[in-house]
CSV table of C-alpha atoms in Angstrom, one decimal:
chain,number,residue,atom,x,y,z
X,18,MET,CA,20.9,34.1,-7.4
X,19,GLU,CA,20.1,31.3,-9.5
X,20,ARG,CA,18.1,28.5,-8.2
X,21,LYS,CA,19.9,25.2,-7.5
X,22,VAL,CA,17.7,23.1,-5.5
X,23,GLY,CA,14.8,20.9,-6.7
X,24,THR,CA,12.4,19.1,-5.0
X,25,ILE,CA,12.4,18.7,-1.4
X,26,SER,CA,10.8,16.5,1.1
X,27,ARG,CA,10.2,17.5,5.2
X,28,GLY,CA,8.9,15.4,7.6
X,29,ILE,CA,6.6,17.0,9.8
X,30,ARG,CA,6.3,16.3,13.5
X,31,CYS,CA,2.5,16.6,15.5
X,32,PRO,CA,1.5,15.6,18.4
X,33,ILE,CA,0.1,12.2,19.1
X,34,ILE,CA,-3.4,11.7,17.3
X,35,ARG,CA,-6.3,10.3,19.4
X,36,GLU,CA,-9.8,9.6,18.4
X,37,GLY,CA,-12.0,12.6,18.2
X,38,ASP,CA,-8.7,15.3,17.1
X,39,GLN,CA,-9.5,17.9,14.8
X,40,LEU,CA,-7.0,16.5,12.2
X,41,ALA,CA,-7.0,19.0,10.0
X,42,ASP,CA,-6.3,22.5,12.3
X,43,ILE,CA,-3.2,20.3,13.7
X,44,ILE,CA,-1.8,18.9,10.4
X,45,VAL,CA,-2.2,23.0,9.5
X,46,GLU,CA,-0.6,24.2,12.5
X,47,SER,CA,2.3,21.6,12.4
X,48,VAL,CA,3.0,22.9,9.3
X,49,LEU,CA,3.0,26.7,9.8
X,50,GLU,CA,4.8,26.0,12.9
X,51,ALA,CA,7.4,23.8,11.3
X,52,ALA,CA,7.7,26.6,8.6
X,53,GLU,CA,8.2,29.2,11.1
X,54,SER,CA,10.9,27.2,13.0
X,55,GLU,CA,12.8,26.0,10.7
X,56,GLY,CA,12.7,29.4,8.0
X,57,PHE,CA,10.9,28.2,5.1
X,58,GLU,CA,7.7,30.0,3.1
X,59,LEU,CA,4.8,28.0,1.9
X,60,ARG,CA,4.4,28.2,-2.0
X,61,ASP,CA,1.8,27.5,-4.5
X,62,ARG,CA,2.0,24.0,-5.7
X,63,ASP,CA,3.4,22.6,-2.4
X,64,VAL,CA,2.3,19.0,-1.2
X,65,ILE,CA,1.1,18.5,2.0
X,66,ALA,CA,0.1,15.1,2.9
X,67,ALA,CA,-0.9,12.9,6.2
X,68,THR,CA,-0.3,9.0,6.8
X,69,GLU,CA,-3.6,6.9,6.9
X,70,SER,CA,-2.5,5.8,10.1
X,71,ILE,CA,-3.3,9.4,11.6
X,72,VAL,CA,-6.8,9.7,9.5
X,73,ALA,CA,-8.1,6.5,10.8
X,74,ARG,CA,-6.8,7.4,14.4
X,75,ALA,CA,-8.9,10.3,14.4
X,76,GLN,CA,-11.5,8.8,13.1
X,77,GLY,CA,-12.0,6.1,15.9
X,78,ASN,CA,-11.7,3.6,13.3
X,79,TYR,CA,-10.9,0.6,15.2
X,80,ALA,CA,-12.6,-2.8,15.4
X,81,PHE,CA,-12.2,-6.1,17.8
X,82,VAL,CA,-11.1,-9.7,16.8
X,83,ASP,CA,-14.7,-10.9,18.2
X,84,ASP,CA,-16.6,-8.6,15.6
X,85,ILE,CA,-14.1,-9.6,12.7
X,86,GLY,CA,-15.4,-13.6,13.9
X,87,ALA,CA,-18.7,-12.2,13.8
X,88,ASP,CA,-19.0,-11.0,10.6
X,89,VAL,CA,-16.8,-13.9,9.0
X,90,LYS,CA,-19.2,-16.5,10.5
X,91,ALA,CA,-22.4,-14.3,9.5
X,92,LYS,CA,-21.0,-14.3,5.9
X,93,LEU,CA,-19.4,-17.6,5.0
X,94,GLY,CA,-21.7,-20.0,7.6
X,95,GLY,CA,-19.0,-21.1,10.5
X,96,GLU,CA,-18.2,-24.4,9.3
X,97,THR,CA,-14.9,-25.1,7.0
X,98,ILE,CA,-13.7,-21.9,4.9
X,99,GLY,CA,-10.9,-21.6,2.6
X,100,VAL,CA,-8.9,-19.0,3.6
X,101,ILE,CA,-6.9,-18.0,0.8
X,102,PHE,CA,-4.0,-16.1,-0.6
X,103,PRO,CA,-2.7,-14.4,3.0
X,104,ILE,CA,0.2,-11.9,3.0
X,105,LEU,CA,2.7,-13.2,5.6
X,106,SER,CA,2.8,-10.4,8.1
X,107,ARG,CA,2.3,-10.4,11.7
X,108,ASN,CA,0.7,-6.5,11.3
X,109,ARG,CA,-1.0,-7.1,8.3
X,110,PHE,CA,-2.7,-10.1,8.5
X,111,SER,CA,-2.2,-12.4,11.8
X,112,ILE,CA,-4.5,-10.3,13.8
X,113,CYS,CA,-7.4,-10.3,10.8
X,114,LEU,CA,-6.7,-14.5,10.5
X,115,LYS,CA,-7.1,-14.9,14.3
X,116,GLY,CA,-11.1,-13.2,13.7
X,117,MET,CA,-11.6,-16.0,10.9
X,118,ALA,CA,-10.9,-18.5,13.1
X,119,ARG,CA,-13.2,-17.6,15.7
X,120,GLY,CA,-15.6,-17.7,13.0
X,121,ALA,CA,-15.1,-20.8,11.8
X,122,LYS,CA,-15.0,-24.3,13.0
X,123,LYS,CA,-12.0,-25.4,10.1
X,124,ILE,CA,-9.8,-23.2,8.3
X,125,VAL,CA,-8.1,-24.6,5.3
X,126,LEU,CA,-5.1,-22.3,4.5
X,127,MET,CA,-4.1,-21.5,1.2
X,128,LEU,CA,-0.6,-20.0,0.7
X,129,SER,CA,0.6,-18.7,-2.8
X,130,TYR,CA,4.5,-19.9,-3.1
X,131,PRO,CA,6.9,-19.2,-3.7
X,132,SER,CA,6.2,-16.0,-2.2
X,133,ASP,CA,3.1,-14.4,-0.9
X,134,GLU,CA,1.5,-11.2,-3.1
X,135,VAL,CA,3.8,-8.6,-1.5
X,136,GLY,CA,6.8,-10.6,-1.9
X,137,ASN,CA,7.6,-12.5,1.2
X,138,GLU,CA,9.5,-15.8,0.4
X,139,LEU,CA,8.0,-18.9,1.8
X,140,VAL,CA,10.9,-20.7,-0.7
X,141,SER,CA,13.4,-19.7,-3.3
X,142,LEU,CA,12.7,-20.1,-6.5
X,143,ASP,CA,16.2,-22.2,-6.6
X,144,LYS,CA,14.9,-24.6,-4.4
X,145,LEU,CA,11.8,-25.0,-6.2
X,146,ASP,CA,13.8,-25.8,-9.5
X,147,GLU,CA,15.8,-28.4,-7.5
X,148,ALA,CA,12.3,-30.2,-6.5
X,149,GLY,CA,11.4,-29.9,-10.2
X,150,ILE,CA,7.9,-28.3,-8.6
X,151,ASN,CA,6.0,-26.2,-10.8
X,152,PRO,CA,4.1,-23.4,-8.9
X,153,TYR,CA,1.8,-22.6,-11.4
X,154,SER,CA,0.0,-25.9,-11.6
X,155,ASP,CA,1.4,-28.0,-8.7
X,156,VAL,CA,-0.8,-28.1,-5.4
X,157,LEU,CA,1.0,-29.1,-2.2
X,158,ASP,CA,-0.1,-30.5,1.1
X,159,LEU,CA,2.0,-29.4,4.5
X,160,LYS,CA,3.6,-32.9,4.8
X,161,ARG,CA,5.0,-32.5,1.3
X,162,TYR,CA,5.9,-28.9,1.7
X,163,ARG,CA,8.3,-29.9,4.6
X,164,GLU,CA,9.3,-32.7,2.7
X,165,LEU,CA,10.9,-30.9,0.2
X,166,PHE,CA,11.7,-27.4,1.5
X,167,GLY,CA,11.6,-28.0,5.5
X,168,GLU,CA,11.5,-25.1,7.9
X,169,ASN,CA,11.6,-21.7,6.0
X,170,ILE,CA,12.2,-18.7,8.1
X,171,HIS,CA,11.5,-15.6,6.8
X,172,PRO,CA,14.8,-13.6,6.7
X,173,PHE,CA,13.5,-10.1,8.4
X,174,THR,CA,10.9,-11.2,10.6
X,175,GLY,CA,12.8,-14.7,12.0
X,176,VAL,CA,9.2,-16.5,11.9
X,177,ASP,CA,7.9,-19.6,10.7
X,178,TYR,CA,4.6,-18.3,9.0
X,179,VAL,CA,3.3,-21.8,7.9
X,180,ALA,CA,3.9,-23.1,11.7
X,181,TYR,CA,2.9,-19.1,13.5
X,182,TYR,CA,-0.4,-19.1,11.0
X,183,SER,CA,-1.3,-22.8,12.2
X,184,GLU,CA,-0.9,-22.3,15.4
X,185,LEU,CA,-2.4,-19.3,15.7
X,186,ILE,CA,-5.9,-21.0,14.1
X,187,GLU,CA,-5.6,-23.9,16.3
X,188,LYS,CA,-5.3,-21.7,20.0
X,189,GLU,CA,-8.5,-19.9,18.4
X,190,GLY,CA,-10.3,-23.6,18.8
X,191,ALA,CA,-10.4,-24.3,15.2
X,192,GLU,CA,-9.1,-26.7,12.8
X,193,VAL,CA,-6.7,-26.1,10.6
X,194,GLU,CA,-5.4,-27.7,7.1
X,195,VAL,CA,-2.8,-25.9,4.9
X,196,ILE,CA,-2.0,-26.5,1.5
X,197,PHE,CA,-0.2,-24.7,-0.9
X,198,ALA,CA,-1.2,-23.6,-4.5
X,199,ASN,CA,-1.6,-20.4,-6.9
X,200,ASP,CA,-4.9,-21.2,-8.6
X,201,PRO,CA,-7.1,-20.4,-6.7
X,202,ARG,CA,-9.5,-22.5,-7.8
X,203,ALA,CA,-7.2,-25.4,-5.8
X,204,ILE,CA,-9.1,-24.5,-2.9
X,205,LEU,CA,-12.3,-25.7,-4.3
X,206,ASP,CA,-11.6,-29.5,-3.7
X,207,TYR,CA,-11.6,-28.6,-0.1
X,208,THR,CA,-14.5,-26.3,0.7
X,209,LYS,CA,-17.1,-23.9,-1.8
X,210,ASN,CA,-17.1,-21.1,1.0
X,211,VAL,CA,-13.8,-18.6,0.5
X,212,LEU,CA,-12.7,-16.2,2.0
X,213,THR,CA,-9.7,-14.7,-0.1
X,214,CYS,CA,-7.2,-12.4,1.0
X,215,ASP,CA,-5.2,-11.1,-1.8
X,216,ILE,CA,-5.3,-7.2,-2.3
X,217,HIS,CA,-4.8,-6.1,-6.0
X,218,THR,CA,-5.6,-9.3,-7.5
X,219,ARG,CA,-8.8,-10.4,-5.4
X,220,GLU,CA,-11.6,-9.3,-8.5
X,221,ARG,CA,-10.0,-11.9,-10.7
X,222,THR,CA,-9.6,-14.6,-8.1
X,223,LYS,CA,-13.2,-14.3,-6.9
X,224,ARG,CA,-14.1,-14.1,-10.9
X,225,LEU,CA,-12.4,-17.3,-11.2
X,226,LEU,CA,-13.9,-19.0,-8.2
X,227,LYS,CA,-17.5,-17.9,-8.6
X,228,ALA,CA,-17.3,-19.4,-12.6
X,229,ALA,CA,-15.6,-22.7,-11.1
X,230,GLY,CA,-18.4,-23.2,-8.7
X,231,ALA,CA,-17.9,-22.0,-5.3
X,232,GLU,CA,-20.5,-21.4,-3.3
X,233,VAL,CA,-19.6,-18.2,-1.3
X,234,VAL,CA,-16.8,-16.2,-2.0
X,235,VAL,CA,-15.8,-12.8,-0.1
X,236,GLY,CA,-12.9,-11.1,-0.3
X,237,MET,CA,-11.4,-9.1,2.7
X,238,ASP,CA,-12.9,-6.1,1.3
X,239,ASP,CA,-16.3,-7.7,2.2
X,240,ILE,CA,-15.4,-8.3,5.7
X,241,LEU,CA,-16.5,-5.2,8.0
X,242,THR,CA,-17.9,-2.8,5.4
X,243,SER,CA,-20.7,-1.9,8.0
X,244,PRO,CA,-20.4,-1.8,11.7
X,245,VAL,CA,-20.7,-4.9,13.7
X,246,ASN,CA,-21.4,-4.6,17.3
X,247,GLY,CA,-20.6,-0.8,17.2
X,248,SER,CA,-17.1,-1.5,15.8
X,249,GLY,CA,-15.8,0.8,13.3
X,250,CYS,CA,-15.6,-0.2,9.2
X,251,ASN,CA,-14.5,0.6,5.7
X,252,GLU,CA,-17.3,0.5,3.4
X,253,LYS,CA,-14.9,0.3,0.2
X,254,PHE,CA,-12.0,-1.8,1.8
X,255,GLY,CA,-13.1,-3.7,4.6
X,256,LEU,CA,-10.4,-5.2,6.4
X,257,LEU,CA,-8.0,-4.2,3.6
X,258,GLY,CA,-5.6,-1.9,4.8
X,259,SER,CA,-5.8,-2.2,8.4
X,260,ASN,CA,-3.1,-2.4,10.8
X,261,LYS,CA,-2.6,-4.5,14.4
X,262,SER,CA,-3.3,-2.1,16.9
X,263,THR,CA,-4.0,-4.4,20.4
X,264,GLU,CA,-4.2,-8.2,20.7
X,265,GLU,CA,-7.7,-8.0,20.3
X,266,SER,CA,-8.1,-5.2,17.8
X,267,ILE,CA,-7.2,-3.3,14.5
X,268,LYS,CA,-7.2,0.0,13.3
X,269,LEU,CA,-9.0,-0.4,9.9
X,270,PHE,CA,-7.8,1.7,6.7
X,271,PRO,CA,-9.7,5.6,6.9
X,272,ARG,CA,-13.0,6.0,5.9
X,273,ASP,CA,-13.8,8.9,3.3
X,274,CYS,CA,-11.7,11.5,4.0
X,275,THR,CA,-12.2,13.9,1.2
X,276,ASP,CA,-13.6,16.5,3.6
X,277,LEU,CA,-10.5,16.5,5.1
X,278,VAL,CA,-7.6,17.3,2.4
X,279,LEU,CA,-10.0,19.7,1.0
X,280,ASP,CA,-10.4,21.4,4.7
X,281,VAL,CA,-6.3,21.6,4.8
X,282,GLN,CA,-6.3,22.9,1.4
X,283,LYS,CA,-8.7,25.6,2.4
X,284,GLN,CA,-7.1,26.5,5.4
X,285,ILE,CA,-3.8,27.2,4.2
X,286,LEU,CA,-5.1,29.1,1.3
X,287,ASP,CA,-7.0,31.5,4.1
X,288,LYS,CA,-3.6,31.6,6.2
X,289,THR,CA,-1.0,32.0,4.0
X,290,GLY,CA,-2.2,32.7,0.7
X,291,LYS,CA,-0.8,29.9,-0.6
X,292,HIS,CA,-2.8,27.2,-2.9
X,293,VAL,CA,-1.1,23.8,-1.8
X,294,GLU,CA,-2.2,20.4,-3.0
X,295,VAL,CA,-3.1,17.6,-0.1
X,296,MET,CA,-3.0,14.2,0.0
X,297,VAL,CA,-3.5,11.3,2.4
X,298,TYR,CA,-1.4,8.8,2.1
X,299,GLY,CA,-1.1,5.3,2.6
X,300,ASP,CA,2.2,2.4,1.8
X,301,GLY,CA,4.4,3.4,-1.0
X,302,ALA,CA,4.4,1.6,-4.0
X,303,PHE,CA,8.1,0.6,-4.5
X,304,LYS,CA,9.8,-3.1,-4.6
X,305,ASP,CA,12.8,-4.0,-2.6
X,306,PRO,CA,15.3,-5.1,-5.0
X,307,VAL,CA,17.3,-7.5,-2.4
X,308,GLY,CA,14.1,-8.7,0.3
X,309,LYS,CA,12.1,-8.8,-2.8
X,310,ILE,CA,9.5,-7.3,-0.7
X,311,TRP,CA,6.8,-5.1,-2.4
X,312,GLU,CA,5.8,-2.7,-0.2
X,313,LEU,CA,2.2,-2.0,-1.1
X,314,ALA,CA,-0.1,-3.6,1.3
X,315,ASP,CA,-2.6,-1.0,1.5
X,316,PRO,CA,-5.5,-0.9,-1.0
X,317,CYS,CA,-4.1,2.1,-2.7
X,318,VAL,CA,-1.2,4.6,-2.0
X,319,SER,CA,-4.0,7.7,-2.4
X,320,VAL,CA,-6.6,7.3,0.1
X,321,ALA,CA,-7.8,10.6,-1.1
X,322,ASN,CA,-6.0,13.7,-2.6
X,323,THR,CA,-7.1,17.2,-4.0
X,324,GLU,CA,-7.8,17.7,-7.4
X,325,GLY,CA,-4.5,18.9,-8.5
X,326,LEU,CA,-2.7,15.3,-8.0
X,327,GLU,CA,-4.3,13.7,-10.1
X,328,GLY,CA,-3.1,12.8,-13.7
X,329,THR,CA,0.9,11.7,-14.6
X,330,PRO,CA,3.7,13.4,-14.8
X,331,ASN,CA,4.1,15.4,-18.4
X,332,GLU,CA,8.3,15.6,-18.8
X,333,LEU,CA,10.8,16.0,-21.2
X,334,LYS,CA,14.1,13.5,-21.0
X,335,LEU,CA,17.1,15.9,-20.2
X,336,LYS,CA,19.5,13.2,-21.2
X,337,TYR,CA,17.9,12.3,-24.1
X,338,LEU,CA,17.5,15.9,-25.4
X,339,ALA,CA,21.3,16.7,-24.6
X,340,ASP,CA,22.3,13.1,-26.5
X,341,ASN,CA,20.2,13.7,-29.7
X,342,ASP,CA,18.5,16.9,-30.4
X,343,PHE,CA,20.6,19.3,-29.0
X,344,LYS,CA,24.2,16.7,-29.0
X,345,GLU,CA,26.2,19.5,-30.8
X,346,LEU,CA,26.0,21.6,-27.9
X,347,SER,CA,27.5,22.8,-24.8
X,348,GLY,CA,27.5,24.8,-22.1
X,349,GLU,CA,25.3,28.0,-21.9
X,350,ALA,CA,24.1,26.9,-25.6
X,351,LEU,CA,23.0,23.4,-24.3
X,352,LYS,CA,21.5,25.0,-21.2
X,353,GLU,CA,19.4,27.8,-23.6
X,354,ALA,CA,18.3,24.9,-25.9
X,355,ILE,CA,17.1,22.8,-23.8
X,356,SER,CA,15.4,25.5,-21.2
X,357,LYS,CA,13.4,26.8,-24.4
X,358,ARG,CA,12.1,23.4,-25.2
X,359,ILE,CA,10.6,22.8,-21.9
X,360,GLU,CA,9.1,26.1,-22.1
X,361,GLU,CA,7.3,25.0,-25.2
X,362,LYS,CA,6.8,21.5,-24.3
X,363,ASN,CA,3.4,20.0,-25.5
X,364,GLY,CA,0.9,19.7,-22.6
X,365,ASP,CA,0.6,16.0,-23.4
X,366,LEU,CA,3.9,14.5,-24.2
X,367,VAL,CA,2.5,10.6,-24.1
X,368,GLY,CA,4.0,8.5,-26.8
X,369,LYS,CA,6.7,11.0,-27.9
X,370,MET,CA,10.3,10.0,-28.0
X,371,GLU,CA,11.5,12.9,-26.2
X,372,ALA,CA,9.4,11.7,-23.0
X,373,GLN,CA,10.9,7.9,-23.1
X,374,GLY,CA,12.6,7.0,-19.8
X,375,THR,CA,10.1,9.1,-17.4
X,376,THR,CA,8.3,7.6,-15.2
X,377,PRO,CA,4.9,6.4,-16.1
X,378,ARG,CA,3.1,6.2,-13.2
X,379,ARG,CA,0.6,8.2,-11.9
X,380,LEU,CA,1.0,11.5,-9.5
X,381,THR,CA,-0.3,10.2,-6.4
X,382,ASP,CA,1.3,6.8,-6.8
X,383,LEU,CA,5.0,8.9,-7.1
X,384,ILE,CA,4.4,11.2,-4.6
X,385,GLY,CA,2.5,8.9,-2.1
X,386,SER,CA,5.7,6.5,-2.3
X,387,LEU,CA,8.3,9.7,-1.4
X,388,CYS,CA,5.9,10.4,1.2
X,389,ASP,CA,6.0,6.9,2.7
X,390,LEU,CA,10.2,6.8,2.7
X,391,THR,CA,10.2,10.8,4.3
X,392,SER,CA,7.7,9.3,7.4
X,393,GLY,CA,9.2,5.7,7.8
X,394,SER,CA,6.9,3.6,9.8
X,395,GLY,CA,8.6,3.2,13.0
X,396,ASP,CA,9.8,6.5,15.7
X,397,LYS,CA,10.4,9.1,13.6
X,398,GLY,CA,7.2,11.4,15.0
X,399,THR,CA,6.9,12.9,11.4
X,400,PRO,CA,2.8,11.6,9.8
X,401,VAL,CA,2.6,14.1,8.3
X,402,ILE,CA,4.9,15.5,4.9
X,403,LEU,CA,5.7,18.7,3.1
X,404,ILE,CA,6.9,18.5,-0.3
X,405,GLN,CA,8.3,21.5,-1.9
X,406,GLY,CA,9.3,22.0,-5.9
X,407,TYR,CA,7.4,18.6,-6.9
X,408,PHE,CA,6.3,20.2,-9.9
X,409,ASP,CA,8.9,22.4,-11.0
X,410,ASN,CA,11.2,21.9,-13.8
X,411,TYR,CA,14.6,22.8,-15.1
X,412,VAL,CA,13.6,26.6,-15.8
X,413,SER,CA,11.7,27.0,-12.9
């Protein structure tokens, strides 16, 4: 029978992961048990992916708020510090801000506007237009912001983040001053010691601040890069990618997990004879067209992956071939012509007209986004994803 199904993405249920668990064994057992239960077989080039959360949990990569405070104080001096460009998130950032407040006497909190880096809106573009404000050049203090825009409640969380972050800092015993700007150098009118909290623009922000005369510049990726009082850490990303665990602790992004993906790959080969690809994934890289939120609050989509997931797709655009090269054909003749073209396609289609409109993104970003959407972030209980048929095409 002719094959009628392409890519299949399955959420795989697993036990709740705890520190010290043998995660590779659990992943492999869960996938194989799911295959037996649901009646499917593994194939070569299937993809097994595990969310970063269970990897960090198994590693025990946690830290306390006091650990953040101690590191911030040690690296920025403990007096007045600028905390700039944080994302608006109770889960992602508030717990980190709590620690930062414990490491300083005063925080000048500089928020980007009209939205944060990942699309959470403080004020609408329409309101900016009505007020005659240029977000690229105008620096607003809290009084001016409230005069112009009043209280702004996040539509999804119901939180006024300006008030929420201010109160959080004050509760930790630090003074707070809030300003709104998009040029990182604006903070230097208030303090020369700066902690920049942006994720994907952090290197540019650091460069601009240093060139403009900042005395101390660190990013969230420079905090908890080594253990503090026996805490967890992340040598590469620091606090980036962390999540709230409890009111006094965070789960950090997982440390190096190359050995994990290779172990899962080897175990599957030994047990089934199939060569699968494996990755550990963070947030998917996609943007919500309605809420305007760009999902990628993690520093990367793929934390670790096997070699077969490197690169970008090398695909032909079927509708281009049907509408151009084979526009005179239909039915079986069209199918045969397109199948032949796929079988004979060049190994590198970059710049070719017949590839235009295919997704120009890395395989790990595409697959990681599919995994993130499949697993969800709530109570599905499927932190492992099995993707089959992703590398197949029309003639497979």
